[in-house]
PDB file of C-alpha atoms in Angstrom:
ATOM      1  CA  LEU A   1    -112.633 170.177 -46.769  1.00 41.00           C
ATOM      2  CA  VAL A   2    -111.213 167.947 -49.355  1.00 40.00           C
ATOM      3  CA  ALA A   3    -108.703 166.659 -47.027  1.00 47.00           C
ATOM      4  CA  ALA A   4    -110.683 166.309 -44.023  1.00 50.00           C
ATOM      5  CA  GLY A   5    -111.193 162.625 -44.113  1.00 49.00           C
ATOM      6  CA  LYS A   6    -107.636 161.652 -44.291  1.00 52.00           C
ATOM      7  CA  PRO A   7    -106.190 160.009 -41.289  1.00 52.00           C
ATOM      8  CA  GLY A   8    -104.000 162.192 -38.944  1.00 57.00           C
ATOM      9  CA  ASN A   9    -106.010 165.172 -39.595  1.00 71.00           C
ATOM     10  CA  ARG A  10    -107.487 167.016 -36.510  1.00 90.00           C
ATOM     11  CA  ILE A  11    -110.717 167.861 -38.400  1.00 96.00           C
ATOM     12  CA  LEU A  12    -113.278 165.470 -39.757  1.00 97.00           C
ATOM     13  CA  VAL A  13    -116.291 166.311 -41.815  1.00 97.00           C
ATOM     14  CA  ILE A  14    -119.275 164.240 -41.068  1.00 98.00           C
ATOM     15  CA  ASP A  15    -122.286 163.644 -43.427  1.00 98.00           C
ATOM     16  CA  SER A  16    -124.797 162.842 -40.759  1.00 97.00           C
ATOM     17  CA  ARG A  17    -127.510 161.771 -43.411  1.00 97.00           C
ATOM     18  CA  THR A  18    -128.604 158.168 -44.039  1.00 95.00           C
ATOM     19  CA  PRO A  19    -126.935 156.280 -47.107  1.00 95.00           C
ATOM     20  CA  ASP A  20    -130.031 156.943 -49.201  1.00 95.00           C
ATOM     21  CA  TRP A  21    -129.315 160.731 -49.112  1.00 95.00           C
ATOM     22  CA  VAL A  22    -125.492 160.501 -49.678  1.00 96.00           C
ATOM     23  CA  GLU A  23    -125.921 158.287 -52.650  1.00 95.00           C
ATOM     24  CA  LYS A  24    -127.394 161.518 -54.284  1.00 95.00           C
ATOM     25  CA  GLY A  25    -124.081 163.505 -53.583  1.00 96.00           C
ATOM     26  CA  THR A  26    -122.077 164.672 -50.688  1.00 97.00           C
ATOM     27  CA  ILE A  27    -119.342 167.073 -49.864  1.00 97.00           C
ATOM     28  CA  PRO A  28    -115.916 166.177 -50.980  1.00 96.00           C
ATOM     29  CA  GLY A  29    -113.735 164.635 -48.378  1.00 94.00           C
ATOM     30  CA  SER A  30    -116.467 163.989 -46.087  1.00 96.00           C
ATOM     31  CA  VAL A  31    -117.248 160.796 -44.177  1.00 96.00           C
ATOM     32  CA  ASN A  32    -120.744 159.294 -43.879  1.00 97.00           C
ATOM     33  CA  ILE A  33    -121.788 158.611 -40.141  1.00 97.00           C
ATOM     34  CA  PRO A  34    -125.310 158.518 -40.230  1.00 96.00           C
ATOM     35  CA  TRP A  35    -127.299 159.871 -37.208  1.00 95.00           C
ATOM     36  CA  THR A  36    -128.480 156.283 -36.458  1.00 95.00           C
ATOM     37  CA  LEU A  37    -124.983 155.077 -35.652  1.00 95.00           C
ATOM     38  CA  LEU A  38    -124.337 157.413 -32.731  1.00 94.00           C
ATOM     39  CA  LYS A  39    -127.691 157.320 -31.046  1.00 90.00           C
ATOM     40  CA  GLU A  40    -128.139 154.793 -28.133  1.00 88.00           C
ATOM     41  CA  ASP A  41    -131.655 153.615 -29.053  1.00 90.00           C
ATOM     42  CA  THR A  42    -130.882 152.931 -32.807  1.00 90.00           C
ATOM     43  CA  SER A  43    -127.303 151.693 -32.432  1.00 93.00           C
ATOM     44  CA  ASN A  44    -125.364 149.718 -30.151  1.00 92.00           C
ATOM     45  CA  PRO A  45    -122.276 150.405 -27.683  1.00 92.00           C
ATOM     46  CA  ILE A  46    -119.834 148.485 -29.544  1.00 94.00           C
ATOM     47  CA  ILE A  47    -120.505 150.363 -32.857  1.00 95.00           C
ATOM     48  CA  ILE A  48    -120.498 153.784 -31.012  1.00 95.00           C
ATOM     49  CA  ALA A  49    -117.284 152.853 -29.267  1.00 95.00           C
ATOM     50  CA  GLU A  50    -115.647 151.788 -32.459  1.00 96.00           C
ATOM     51  CA  ILE A  51    -116.548 155.106 -34.173  1.00 97.00           C
ATOM     52  CA  LEU A  52    -115.258 157.006 -31.208  1.00 97.00           C
ATOM     53  CA  GLU A  53    -111.961 155.385 -31.184  1.00 96.00           C
ATOM     54  CA  LYS A  54    -111.309 154.481 -34.876  1.00 96.00           C
ATOM     55  CA  ARG A  55    -112.630 157.613 -36.550  1.00 96.00           C
ATOM     56  CA  PHE A  56    -112.689 160.237 -33.792  1.00 97.00           C
ATOM     57  CA  GLY A  57    -109.612 159.692 -31.928  1.00 96.00           C
ATOM     58  CA  ALA A  58    -111.290 159.483 -28.498  1.00 97.00           C
ATOM     59  CA  ARG A  59    -109.619 156.967 -25.803  1.00 96.00           C
ATOM     60  CA  ASN A  60    -111.717 154.566 -23.602  1.00 93.00           C
ATOM     61  CA  GLU A  61    -110.543 154.769 -20.002  1.00 91.00           C
ATOM     62  CA  ASP A  62    -112.663 152.350 -18.128  1.00 82.00           C
ATOM     63  CA  VAL A  63    -116.079 153.899 -17.576  1.00 83.00           C
ATOM     64  CA  PHE A  64    -115.066 157.352 -19.096  1.00 90.00           C
ATOM     65  CA  TRP A  65    -113.960 158.481 -22.372  1.00 95.00           C
ATOM     66  CA  ASN A  66    -110.884 160.750 -22.895  1.00 96.00           C
ATOM     67  CA  PHE A  67    -111.455 163.282 -25.598  1.00 97.00           C
ATOM     68  CA  SER A  68    -108.142 165.183 -25.349  1.00 95.00           C
ATOM     69  CA  ASP A  69    -106.715 163.911 -28.730  1.00 95.00           C
ATOM     70  CA  ALA A  70    -110.300 163.516 -30.425  1.00 97.00           C
ATOM     71  CA  LYS A  71    -110.818 165.245 -33.523  1.00 97.00           C
ATOM     72  CA  THR A  72    -112.910 168.381 -34.107  1.00 98.00           C
ATOM     73  CA  LEU A  73    -115.993 167.253 -35.850  1.00 98.00           C
ATOM     74  CA  VAL A  74    -117.826 169.439 -38.583  1.00 98.00           C
ATOM     75  CA  LEU A  75    -121.290 167.812 -39.074  1.00 98.00           C
ATOM     76  CA  PHE A  76    -123.697 168.556 -41.834  1.00 98.00           C
ATOM     77  CA  CYS A  77    -126.915 167.056 -43.210  1.00 97.00           C
ATOM     78  CA  ASN A  78    -129.510 168.380 -45.694  1.00 97.00           C
ATOM     79  CA  GLY A  79    -129.846 172.025 -44.333  1.00 96.00           C
ATOM     80  CA  MET A  80    -131.076 173.818 -41.222  1.00 92.00           C
ATOM     81  CA  TRP A  81    -134.372 172.416 -41.556  1.00 94.00           C
ATOM     82  CA  CYS A  82    -133.008 168.841 -41.302  1.00 94.00           C
ATOM     83  CA  GLY A  83    -132.538 167.028 -37.769  1.00 95.00           C
ATOM     84  CA  GLN A  84    -129.920 164.423 -38.633  1.00 95.00           C
ATOM     85  CA  SER A  85    -126.851 166.467 -37.691  1.00 96.00           C
ATOM     86  CA  PRO A  86    -128.400 167.919 -34.605  1.00 96.00           C
ATOM     87  CA  THR A  87    -129.398 164.340 -33.465  1.00 96.00           C
ATOM     88  CA  ASN A  88    -125.654 163.206 -34.110  1.00 96.00           C
ATOM     89  CA  ILE A  89    -124.328 166.532 -32.025  1.00 97.00           C
ATOM     90  CA  ARG A  90    -126.821 165.620 -29.179  1.00 96.00           C
ATOM     91  CA  ALA A  91    -125.774 161.989 -29.038  1.00 96.00           C
ATOM     92  CA  LEU A  92    -122.097 163.107 -28.913  1.00 97.00           C
ATOM     93  CA  LEU A  93    -122.677 165.507 -26.260  1.00 97.00           C
ATOM     94  CA  LYS A  94    -124.507 162.783 -23.963  1.00 94.00           C
ATOM     95  CA  ILE A  95    -121.358 160.688 -24.354  1.00 94.00           C
ATOM     96  CA  GLY A  96    -119.105 163.567 -23.263  1.00 95.00           C
ATOM     97  CA  TYR A  97    -117.838 164.744 -26.475  1.00 97.00           C
ATOM     98  CA  PRO A  98    -116.377 168.192 -25.935  1.00 97.00           C
ATOM     99  CA  PRO A  99    -118.739 171.149 -27.208  1.00 97.00           C
ATOM    100  CA  SER A 100    -115.700 172.902 -28.504  1.00 97.00           C
ATOM    101  CA  LYS A 101    -114.800 170.027 -30.768  1.00 98.00           C
ATOM    102  CA  LEU A 102    -118.387 170.014 -32.351  1.00 98.00           C
ATOM    103  CA  LYS A 103    -119.393 172.335 -35.170  1.00 98.00           C
ATOM    104  CA  TRP A 104    -122.286 172.360 -37.160  1.00 97.00           C
ATOM    105  CA  TYR A 105    -122.524 173.534 -40.907  1.00 97.00           C
ATOM    106  CA  ARG A 106    -126.129 174.565 -40.613  1.00 96.00           C
ATOM    107  CA  GLY A 107    -126.530 175.314 -44.254  1.00 97.00           C
ATOM    108  CA  GLY A 108    -125.717 171.583 -45.082  1.00 97.00           C
ATOM    109  CA  MET A 109    -126.224 170.128 -48.586  1.00 97.00           C
ATOM    110  CA  GLN A 110    -128.830 172.663 -49.493  1.00 97.00           C
ATOM    111  CA  ALA A 111    -126.658 175.777 -49.142  1.00 97.00           C
ATOM    112  CA  TRP A 112    -123.680 173.801 -50.612  1.00 97.00           C
ATOM    113  CA  GLU A 113    -125.611 172.910 -53.734  1.00 96.00           C
ATOM    114  CA  THR A 114    -127.070 176.506 -53.945  1.00 96.00           C
ATOM    115  CA  ALA A 115    -123.851 177.891 -53.882  1.00 96.00           C
ATOM    116  CA  GLY A 116    -122.851 175.670 -56.836  1.00 95.00           C
ATOM    117  CA  LEU A 117    -120.018 173.942 -54.813  1.00 96.00           C
ATOM    118  CA  THR A 118    -118.643 170.659 -55.867  1.00 95.00           C
ATOM    119  CA  THR A 119    -120.413 167.372 -54.772  1.00 96.00           C
ATOM    120  CA  VAL A 120    -119.346 163.772 -55.082  1.00 96.00           C
ATOM    121  CA  LYS A 121    -121.167 160.415 -55.271  1.00 94.00           C
ATOM    122  CA  PRO A 122    -119.882 157.714 -53.027  1.00 85.00           C
ATOM    123  CA  GLY A 123    -117.620 155.069 -54.936  1.00 76.00           C
ATOM    124  CA  LYS A 124    -117.299 157.421 -58.039  1.00 61.00           C
TER     125      LYS A 124
END
C-alpha cells in the first residue's frame, strides 16, 4: 500500500473520509478524495472530471468516459459501519467506472488500527 499513491501505478488507495477524519491519521500511501467530491449533489462536474482524468486515468471522449486505462481503486473509510466509501463507490458506478476496478476495504481505519498497522498524519 505504501507505493499506491505514486504516479504510474495501476492501483490507487483512496481514503474516502472528509479531511477532519484524515487529520487524525490515514493509511500510508493513500490519497484523500472525500466522498463529497465525487457525488453530483455535493460537488460539480468540473471537479469530478479533473479527478477522473488526473487521478484515476480515465479519458473523456465527448459524452462518454473511457475507463480502459483507468486505475483500480481501493476505497476505505472509518469501517464497515461508515458510509463514506460506499457513497464514493455508488457515485463512481453511476459515472460508469467499471465494477471490476473498484475494491472496498470494508474494515477501514477501524480494522487497520485494531491490527496495529502504521498510520500517518497528512503533512507530517
